[in-house]
mmCIF file of C-alpha atoms in Angstrom:
data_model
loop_
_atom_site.group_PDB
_atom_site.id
_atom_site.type_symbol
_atom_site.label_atom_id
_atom_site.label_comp_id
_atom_site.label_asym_id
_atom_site.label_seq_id
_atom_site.Cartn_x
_atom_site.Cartn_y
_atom_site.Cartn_z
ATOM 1 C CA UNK A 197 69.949 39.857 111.502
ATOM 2 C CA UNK A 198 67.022 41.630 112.003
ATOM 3 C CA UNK A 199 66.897 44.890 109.499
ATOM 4 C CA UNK A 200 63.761 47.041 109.269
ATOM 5 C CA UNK A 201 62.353 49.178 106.531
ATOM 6 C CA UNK A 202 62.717 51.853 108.704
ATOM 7 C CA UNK A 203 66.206 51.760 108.338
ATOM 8 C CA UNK A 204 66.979 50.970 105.001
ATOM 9 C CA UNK A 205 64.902 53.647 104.304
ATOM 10 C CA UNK A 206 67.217 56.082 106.400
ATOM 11 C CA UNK A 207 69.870 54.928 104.575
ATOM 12 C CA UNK A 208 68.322 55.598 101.197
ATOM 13 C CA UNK A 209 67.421 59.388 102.514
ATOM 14 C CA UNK A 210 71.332 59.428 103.472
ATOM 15 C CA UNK A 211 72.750 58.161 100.261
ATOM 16 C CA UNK A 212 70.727 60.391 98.184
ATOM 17 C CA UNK A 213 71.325 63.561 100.508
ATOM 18 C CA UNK A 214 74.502 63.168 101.319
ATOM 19 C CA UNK A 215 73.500 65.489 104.531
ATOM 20 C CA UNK A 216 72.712 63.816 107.801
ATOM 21 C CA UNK A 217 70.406 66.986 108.250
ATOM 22 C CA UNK A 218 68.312 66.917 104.975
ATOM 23 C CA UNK A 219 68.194 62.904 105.297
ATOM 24 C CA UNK A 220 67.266 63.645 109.077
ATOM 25 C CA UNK A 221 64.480 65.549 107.963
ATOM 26 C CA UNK A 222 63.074 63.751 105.272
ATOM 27 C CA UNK A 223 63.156 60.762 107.425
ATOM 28 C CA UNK A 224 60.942 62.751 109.991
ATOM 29 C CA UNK A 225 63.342 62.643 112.655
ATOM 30 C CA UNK A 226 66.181 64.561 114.275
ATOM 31 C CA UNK A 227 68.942 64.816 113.348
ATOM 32 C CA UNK A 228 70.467 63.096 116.874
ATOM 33 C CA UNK A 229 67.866 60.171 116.553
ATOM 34 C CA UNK A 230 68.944 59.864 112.540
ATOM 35 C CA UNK A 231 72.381 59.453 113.397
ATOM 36 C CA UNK A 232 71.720 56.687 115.935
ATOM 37 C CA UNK A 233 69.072 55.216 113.170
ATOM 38 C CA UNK A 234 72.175 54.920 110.750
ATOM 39 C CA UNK A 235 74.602 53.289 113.758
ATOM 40 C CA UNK A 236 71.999 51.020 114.547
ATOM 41 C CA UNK A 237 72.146 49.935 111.202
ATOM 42 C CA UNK A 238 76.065 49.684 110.729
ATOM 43 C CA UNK A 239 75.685 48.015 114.086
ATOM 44 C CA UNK A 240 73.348 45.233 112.813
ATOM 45 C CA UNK A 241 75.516 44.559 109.459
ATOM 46 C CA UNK A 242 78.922 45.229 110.724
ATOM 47 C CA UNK A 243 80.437 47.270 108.588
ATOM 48 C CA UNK A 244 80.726 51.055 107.772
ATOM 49 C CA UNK A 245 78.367 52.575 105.334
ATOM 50 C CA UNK A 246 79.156 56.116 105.537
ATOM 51 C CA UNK A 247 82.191 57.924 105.637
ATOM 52 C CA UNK A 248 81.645 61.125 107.673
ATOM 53 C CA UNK A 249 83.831 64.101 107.443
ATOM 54 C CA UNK A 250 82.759 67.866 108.437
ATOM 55 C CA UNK A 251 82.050 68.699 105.020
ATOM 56 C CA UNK A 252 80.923 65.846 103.009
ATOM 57 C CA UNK A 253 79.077 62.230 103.641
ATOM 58 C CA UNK A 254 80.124 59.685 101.030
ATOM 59 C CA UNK A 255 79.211 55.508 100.952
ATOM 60 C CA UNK A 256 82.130 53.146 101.528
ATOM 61 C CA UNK A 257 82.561 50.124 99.705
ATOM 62 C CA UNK A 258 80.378 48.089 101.603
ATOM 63 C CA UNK A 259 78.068 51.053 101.364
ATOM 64 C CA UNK A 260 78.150 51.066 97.413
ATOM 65 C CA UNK A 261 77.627 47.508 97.740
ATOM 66 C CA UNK A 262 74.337 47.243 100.315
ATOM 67 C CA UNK A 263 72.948 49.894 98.542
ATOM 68 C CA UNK A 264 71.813 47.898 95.770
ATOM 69 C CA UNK A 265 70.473 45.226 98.076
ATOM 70 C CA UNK A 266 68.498 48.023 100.011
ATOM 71 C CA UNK A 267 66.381 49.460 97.364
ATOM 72 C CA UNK A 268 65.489 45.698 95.995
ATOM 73 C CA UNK A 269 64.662 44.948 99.735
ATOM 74 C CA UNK A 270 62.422 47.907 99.974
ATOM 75 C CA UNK A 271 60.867 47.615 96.664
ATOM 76 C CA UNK A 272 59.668 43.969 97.298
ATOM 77 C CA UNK A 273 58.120 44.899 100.503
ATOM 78 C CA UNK A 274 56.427 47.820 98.928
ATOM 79 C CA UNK A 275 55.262 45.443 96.524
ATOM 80 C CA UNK A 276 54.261 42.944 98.910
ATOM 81 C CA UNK A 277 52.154 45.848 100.567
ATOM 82 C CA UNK A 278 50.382 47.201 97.797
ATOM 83 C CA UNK A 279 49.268 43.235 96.845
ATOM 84 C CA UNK A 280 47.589 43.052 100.332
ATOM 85 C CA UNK A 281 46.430 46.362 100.283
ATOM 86 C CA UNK A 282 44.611 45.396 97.067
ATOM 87 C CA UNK A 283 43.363 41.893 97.816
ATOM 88 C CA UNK A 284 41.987 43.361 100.601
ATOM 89 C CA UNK A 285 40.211 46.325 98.697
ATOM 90 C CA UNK A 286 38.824 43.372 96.229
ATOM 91 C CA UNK A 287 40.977 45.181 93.482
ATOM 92 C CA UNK A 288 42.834 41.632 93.203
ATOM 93 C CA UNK A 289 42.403 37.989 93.726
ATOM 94 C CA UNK A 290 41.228 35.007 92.704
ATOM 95 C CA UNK A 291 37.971 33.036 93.786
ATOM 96 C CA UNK A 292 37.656 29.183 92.479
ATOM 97 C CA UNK A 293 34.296 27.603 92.139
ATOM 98 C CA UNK A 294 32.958 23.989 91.792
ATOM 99 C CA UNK A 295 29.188 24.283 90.921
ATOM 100 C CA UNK A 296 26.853 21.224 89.585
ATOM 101 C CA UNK A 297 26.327 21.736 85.921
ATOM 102 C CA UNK A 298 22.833 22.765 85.784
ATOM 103 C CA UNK A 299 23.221 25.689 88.533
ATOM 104 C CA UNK A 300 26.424 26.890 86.597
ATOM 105 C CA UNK A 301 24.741 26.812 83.055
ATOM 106 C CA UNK A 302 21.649 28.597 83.891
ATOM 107 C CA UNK A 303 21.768 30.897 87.130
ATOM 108 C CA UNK A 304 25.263 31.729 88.112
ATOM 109 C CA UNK A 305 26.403 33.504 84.973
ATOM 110 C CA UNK A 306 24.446 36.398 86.200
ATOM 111 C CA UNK A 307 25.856 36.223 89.972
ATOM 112 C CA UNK A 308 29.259 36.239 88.421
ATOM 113 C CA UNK A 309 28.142 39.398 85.925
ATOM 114 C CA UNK A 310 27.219 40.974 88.460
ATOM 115 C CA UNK A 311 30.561 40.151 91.243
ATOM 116 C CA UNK A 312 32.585 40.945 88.342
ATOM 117 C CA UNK A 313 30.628 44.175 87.269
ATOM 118 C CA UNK A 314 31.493 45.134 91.019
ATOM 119 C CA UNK A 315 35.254 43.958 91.459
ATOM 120 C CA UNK A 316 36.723 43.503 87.993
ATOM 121 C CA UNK A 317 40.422 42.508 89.348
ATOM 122 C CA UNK A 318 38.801 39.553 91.089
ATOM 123 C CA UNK A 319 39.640 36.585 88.649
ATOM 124 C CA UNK A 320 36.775 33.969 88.650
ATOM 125 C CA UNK A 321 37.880 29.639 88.247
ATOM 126 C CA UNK A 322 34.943 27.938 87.730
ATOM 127 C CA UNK A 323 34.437 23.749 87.657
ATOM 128 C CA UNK A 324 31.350 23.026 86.318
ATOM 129 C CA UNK A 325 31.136 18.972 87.508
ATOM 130 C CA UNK A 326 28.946 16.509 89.322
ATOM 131 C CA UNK A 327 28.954 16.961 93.262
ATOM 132 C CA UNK A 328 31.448 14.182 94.399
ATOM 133 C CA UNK A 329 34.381 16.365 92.076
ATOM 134 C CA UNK A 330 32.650 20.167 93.568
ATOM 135 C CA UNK A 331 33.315 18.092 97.245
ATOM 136 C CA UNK A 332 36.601 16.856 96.065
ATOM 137 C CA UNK A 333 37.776 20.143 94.691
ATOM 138 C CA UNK A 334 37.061 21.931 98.117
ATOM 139 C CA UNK A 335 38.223 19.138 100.313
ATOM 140 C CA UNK A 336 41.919 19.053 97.889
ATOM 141 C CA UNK A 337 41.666 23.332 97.814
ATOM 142 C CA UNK A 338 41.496 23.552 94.423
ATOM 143 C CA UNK A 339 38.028 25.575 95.585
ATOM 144 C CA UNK A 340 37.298 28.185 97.477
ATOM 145 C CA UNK A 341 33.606 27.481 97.733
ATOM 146 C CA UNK A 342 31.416 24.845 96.130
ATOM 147 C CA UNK A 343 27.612 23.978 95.476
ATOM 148 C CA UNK A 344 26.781 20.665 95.811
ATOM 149 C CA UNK A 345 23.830 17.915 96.224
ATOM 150 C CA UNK A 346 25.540 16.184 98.644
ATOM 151 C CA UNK A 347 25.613 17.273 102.602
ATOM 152 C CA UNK A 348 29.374 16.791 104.131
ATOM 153 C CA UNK A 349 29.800 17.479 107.368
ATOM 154 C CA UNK A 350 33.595 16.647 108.501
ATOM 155 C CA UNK A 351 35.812 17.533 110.437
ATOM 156 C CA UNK A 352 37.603 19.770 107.425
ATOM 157 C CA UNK A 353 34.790 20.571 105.447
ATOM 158 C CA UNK A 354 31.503 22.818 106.488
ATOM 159 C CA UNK A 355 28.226 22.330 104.608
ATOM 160 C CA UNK A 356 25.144 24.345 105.126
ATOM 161 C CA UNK A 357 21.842 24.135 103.174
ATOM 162 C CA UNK A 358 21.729 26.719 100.168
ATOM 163 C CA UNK A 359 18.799 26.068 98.388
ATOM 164 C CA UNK A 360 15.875 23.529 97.841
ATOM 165 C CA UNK A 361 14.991 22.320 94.224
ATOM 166 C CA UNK A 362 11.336 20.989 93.139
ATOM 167 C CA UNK A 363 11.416 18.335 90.647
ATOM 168 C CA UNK A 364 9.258 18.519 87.132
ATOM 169 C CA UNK A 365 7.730 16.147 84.808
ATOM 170 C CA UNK A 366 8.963 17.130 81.249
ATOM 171 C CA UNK A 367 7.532 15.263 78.094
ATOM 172 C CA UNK A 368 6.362 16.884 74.700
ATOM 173 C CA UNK A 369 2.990 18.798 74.799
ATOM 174 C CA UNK A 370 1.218 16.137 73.347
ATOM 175 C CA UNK A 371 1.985 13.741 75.363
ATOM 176 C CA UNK A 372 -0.956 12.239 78.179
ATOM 177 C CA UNK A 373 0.964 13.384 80.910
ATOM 178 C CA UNK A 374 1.263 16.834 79.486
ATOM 179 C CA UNK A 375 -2.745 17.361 80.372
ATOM 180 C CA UNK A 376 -3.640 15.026 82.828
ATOM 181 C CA UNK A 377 -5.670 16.263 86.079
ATOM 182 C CA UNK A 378 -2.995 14.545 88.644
ATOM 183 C CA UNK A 379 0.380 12.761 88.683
ATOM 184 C CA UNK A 380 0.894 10.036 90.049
ATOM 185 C CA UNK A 381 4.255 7.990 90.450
ATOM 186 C CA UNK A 382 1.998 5.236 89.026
ATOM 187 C CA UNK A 383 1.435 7.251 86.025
ATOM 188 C CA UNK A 384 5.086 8.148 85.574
ATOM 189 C CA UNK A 385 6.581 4.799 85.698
ATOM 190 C CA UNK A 386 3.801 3.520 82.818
ATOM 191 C CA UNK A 387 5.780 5.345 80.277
ATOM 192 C CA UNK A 388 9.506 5.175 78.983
ATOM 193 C CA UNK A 389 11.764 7.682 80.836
ATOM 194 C CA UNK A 390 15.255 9.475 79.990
ATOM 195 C CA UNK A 391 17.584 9.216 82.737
ATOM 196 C CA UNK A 392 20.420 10.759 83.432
ATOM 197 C CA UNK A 393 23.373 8.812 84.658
ATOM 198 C CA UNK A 394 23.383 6.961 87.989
ATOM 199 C CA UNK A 395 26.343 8.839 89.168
ATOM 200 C CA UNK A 396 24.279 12.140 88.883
ATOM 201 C CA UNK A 397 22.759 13.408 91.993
ATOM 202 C CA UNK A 398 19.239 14.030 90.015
ATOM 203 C CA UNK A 399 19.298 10.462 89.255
ATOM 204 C CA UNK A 400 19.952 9.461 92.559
ATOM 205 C CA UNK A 401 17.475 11.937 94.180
ATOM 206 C CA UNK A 402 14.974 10.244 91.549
ATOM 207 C CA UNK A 403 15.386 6.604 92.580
ATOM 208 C CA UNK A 404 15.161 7.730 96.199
ATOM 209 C CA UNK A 405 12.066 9.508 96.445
ATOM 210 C CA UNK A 406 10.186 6.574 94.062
ATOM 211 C CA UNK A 407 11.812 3.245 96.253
ATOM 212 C CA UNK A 408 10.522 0.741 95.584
ATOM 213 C CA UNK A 409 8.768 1.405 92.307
ATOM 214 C CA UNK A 410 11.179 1.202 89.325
ATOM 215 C CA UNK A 411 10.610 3.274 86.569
ATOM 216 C CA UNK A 412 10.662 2.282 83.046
ATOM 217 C CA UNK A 413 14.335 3.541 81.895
ATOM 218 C CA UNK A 414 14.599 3.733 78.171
ATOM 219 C CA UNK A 415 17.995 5.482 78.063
ATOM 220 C CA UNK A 416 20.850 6.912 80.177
ATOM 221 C CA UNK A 417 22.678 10.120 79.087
ATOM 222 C CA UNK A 418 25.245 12.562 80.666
ATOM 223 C CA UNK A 419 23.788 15.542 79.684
ATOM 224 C CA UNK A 420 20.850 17.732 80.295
ATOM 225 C CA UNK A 421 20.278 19.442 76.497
ATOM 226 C CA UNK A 422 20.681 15.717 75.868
ATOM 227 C CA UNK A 423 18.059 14.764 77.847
ATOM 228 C CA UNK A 424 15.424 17.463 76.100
ATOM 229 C CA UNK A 425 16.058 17.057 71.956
ATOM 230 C CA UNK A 426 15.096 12.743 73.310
ATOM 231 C CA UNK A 427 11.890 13.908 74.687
ATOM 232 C CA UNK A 428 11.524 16.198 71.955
ATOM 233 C CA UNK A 429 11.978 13.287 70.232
ATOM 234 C CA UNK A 430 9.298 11.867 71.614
ATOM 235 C CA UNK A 431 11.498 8.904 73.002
ATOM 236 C CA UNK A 432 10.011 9.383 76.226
ATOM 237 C CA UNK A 433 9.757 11.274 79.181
ATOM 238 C CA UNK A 434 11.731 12.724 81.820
ATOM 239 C CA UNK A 435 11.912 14.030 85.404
ATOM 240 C CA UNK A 436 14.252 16.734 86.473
ATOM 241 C CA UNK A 437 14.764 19.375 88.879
ATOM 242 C CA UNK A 438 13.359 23.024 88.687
ATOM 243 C CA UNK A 439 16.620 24.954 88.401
ATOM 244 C CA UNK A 440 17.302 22.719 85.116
ATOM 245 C CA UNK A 441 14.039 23.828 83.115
ATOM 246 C CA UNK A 442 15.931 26.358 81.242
ATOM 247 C CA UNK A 443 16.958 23.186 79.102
ATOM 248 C CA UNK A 444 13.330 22.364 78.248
ATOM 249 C CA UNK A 445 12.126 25.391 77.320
ATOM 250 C CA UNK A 446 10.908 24.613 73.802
ATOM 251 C CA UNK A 447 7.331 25.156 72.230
ATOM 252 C CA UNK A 448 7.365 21.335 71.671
ATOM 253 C CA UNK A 449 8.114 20.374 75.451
ATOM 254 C CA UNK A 450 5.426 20.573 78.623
ATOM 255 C CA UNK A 451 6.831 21.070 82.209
ATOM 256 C CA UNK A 452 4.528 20.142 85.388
ATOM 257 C CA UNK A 453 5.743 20.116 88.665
ATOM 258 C CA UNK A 454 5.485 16.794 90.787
ATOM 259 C CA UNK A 455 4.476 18.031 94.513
ATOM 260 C CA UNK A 456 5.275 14.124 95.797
ATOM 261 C CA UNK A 457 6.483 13.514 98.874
ATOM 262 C CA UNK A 458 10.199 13.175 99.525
ATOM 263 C CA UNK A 459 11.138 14.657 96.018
ATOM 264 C CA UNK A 460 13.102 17.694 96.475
ATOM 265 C CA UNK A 461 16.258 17.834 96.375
ATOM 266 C CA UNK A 462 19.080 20.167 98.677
ATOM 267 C CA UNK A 463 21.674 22.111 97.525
ATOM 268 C CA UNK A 464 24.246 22.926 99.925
ATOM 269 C CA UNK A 465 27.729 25.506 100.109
ATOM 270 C CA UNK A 466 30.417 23.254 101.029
ATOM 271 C CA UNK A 467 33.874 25.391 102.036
ATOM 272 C CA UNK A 468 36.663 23.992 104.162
ATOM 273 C CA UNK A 469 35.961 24.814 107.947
ATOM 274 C CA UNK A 470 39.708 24.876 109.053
ATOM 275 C CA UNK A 471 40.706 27.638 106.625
ATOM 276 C CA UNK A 472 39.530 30.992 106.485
ATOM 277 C CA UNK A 473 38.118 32.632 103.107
ATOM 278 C CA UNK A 474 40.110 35.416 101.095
ATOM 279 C CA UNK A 475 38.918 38.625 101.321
ATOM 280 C CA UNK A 476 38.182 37.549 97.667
ATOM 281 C CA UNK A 477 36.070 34.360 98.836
ATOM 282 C CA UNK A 478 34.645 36.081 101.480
ATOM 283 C CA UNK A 479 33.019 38.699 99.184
ATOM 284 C CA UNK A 480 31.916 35.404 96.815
ATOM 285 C CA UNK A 481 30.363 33.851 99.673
ATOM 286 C CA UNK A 482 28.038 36.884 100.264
ATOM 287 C CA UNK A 483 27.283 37.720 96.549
ATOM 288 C CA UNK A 484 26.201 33.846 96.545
ATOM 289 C CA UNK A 485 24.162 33.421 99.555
ATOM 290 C CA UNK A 486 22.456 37.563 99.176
ATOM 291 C CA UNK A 487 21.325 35.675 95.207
ATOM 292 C CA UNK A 488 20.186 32.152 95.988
ATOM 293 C CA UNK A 489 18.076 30.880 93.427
ATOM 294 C CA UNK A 490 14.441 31.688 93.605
ATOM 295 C CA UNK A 491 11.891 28.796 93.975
ATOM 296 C CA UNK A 492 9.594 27.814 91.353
ATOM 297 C CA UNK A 493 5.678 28.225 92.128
ATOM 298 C CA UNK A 494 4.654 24.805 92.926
ATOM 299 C CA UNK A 495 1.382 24.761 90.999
ATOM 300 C CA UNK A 496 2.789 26.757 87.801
ATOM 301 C CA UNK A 497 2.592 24.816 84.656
ATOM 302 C CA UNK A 498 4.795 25.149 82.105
ATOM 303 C CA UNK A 499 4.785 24.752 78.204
ATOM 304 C CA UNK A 500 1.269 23.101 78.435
#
């Protein structure tokens, strides 16, 4: 059976008007072409709708009983148009987002003030977790998008670079480090250090750039705002990348960048490269690329 709208909405015009002229006309059409419209359609179900006389046009049974069916058939399709009509204005949808903790906490709350500012019906899913769970997340399409430290380049997943992070020396202000000329790895690895967690991509960006030296690890934490009140502390020092200073910013803590060779680290937009994007997505996808994080002046010193 293959109905159209086109004539169940002929046969709405006809049950309501009970004219084949006035339902001819508000159906745009006439009146001969109306009148095949509404034979096509008894045709296709196989029964009579109408019965016809010179004076009067009046549903049959099986008329009374498809009528029913017809408007519920009509209304979900008019439904099901206005939903795509407004996903594809951006007045609905849904974007999810897996974004490494530190980018989430300090600059995309204003990217997402400002994407929701602009399309308030969009509804925003955000993951704020390490960058093997953002990968995961797109990979398993629990994500739209994610930001990650880790480049994937598969067969199902796209990754292309997004931004580059300089790394800083934190410690308290009067600390050596906080004042000395130059830093040297050397230097670094003299003193105690607060870690994050191996599974961290800081951590393992860290251990990288330094191979072979080992650094002096006093203590391994999870978290970031973690990481600051032990250097506060004065338990030791720390290294961490630029777009996490907003943790540090304290009038007891000194930042300094380290301009060493081999210590930056990548962040890169991973989406799934055999789907498209949502209209939704799509318009995420922009708003994040047209607001990448701005890098921090390599020879500004902080807190010092």
């Amino acid at each position: 059976m293959n109905l159209s709208t086109r004539q169940l909405r002929a046969f709405l015009h006809l049950v309501e008007e009970r004219s084949f002229t006035r339902a001819a006309t508000l159906s745009h059409l006439s009146q001969p072409a109306f009148s095949a419209l509404i034979r096509s359609l008894e045709d296709e179900l196989g029964v009579r709708l109408f019965d016809r006389t010179t004076r009067s046009v009046e549903l049959t049974a099986e008329g009374r009983a498809f009528e029913a069916a017809a408007r519920r058939v009509l209304r979900e399709a008019e439904d099901a148009w206005t939903d795509v009509r407004q996903l594809a204005a951006r007045q609905r949808g849904r974007v999810a987002l897996a974004v490494l903790p530190a980018l989430a906490a300090g600059w995309l709350p204003q990217v997402l003030a400002r994407f929701h500012a602009q399309w308030p019906g969009i509804q925003l899913d955000v993951a704020d977790v390490l960058s093997e769970d953002c990968i995961e997340r797109v990979r398993s399409g629990r994500a739209d998008l994610a930001l990650a430290a880790t480049r994937v380049d598969t067969p199902e997943l796209r990754t292309e670079l997004f931004c580059t992070d300089d790394f800083h020396l934190v410690c308290r202000r009067d600390h050596p480090l906080a004042t000395q000329p130059q830093l040297r790895l050397a230097d670094i690895a003299a003193h105690p250090m607060i870690q994050l967690s191996r599974s961290s991509s800081v951590r393992q960006y860290v251990e990288a750039a330094i191979h072979p030296l080992q650094l002096n690890t006093m203590m391994e934490l999870d978290q970031l705002s973690t990481v600051a009140g032990m250097v506060r502390a004065g338990l030791g020092i720390s290294v961490v990348p630029a777009l996490t200073l907003f943790h540090f910013e304290h009038p007891q803590l000194a930042t300094r960048p380290l301009p060493l060779r081999g210590l930056k680290r990548q962040i890169f937009l991973v989406r799934r490269r055999d789907r498209s994007l949502s209209v939704a997505a799509q318009a995420m996808y922009k708003q994040l690329m047209a607001l990448r994080p701005r890098q921090t002046a390599p020879n500004r010193r902080r807190g010092a």
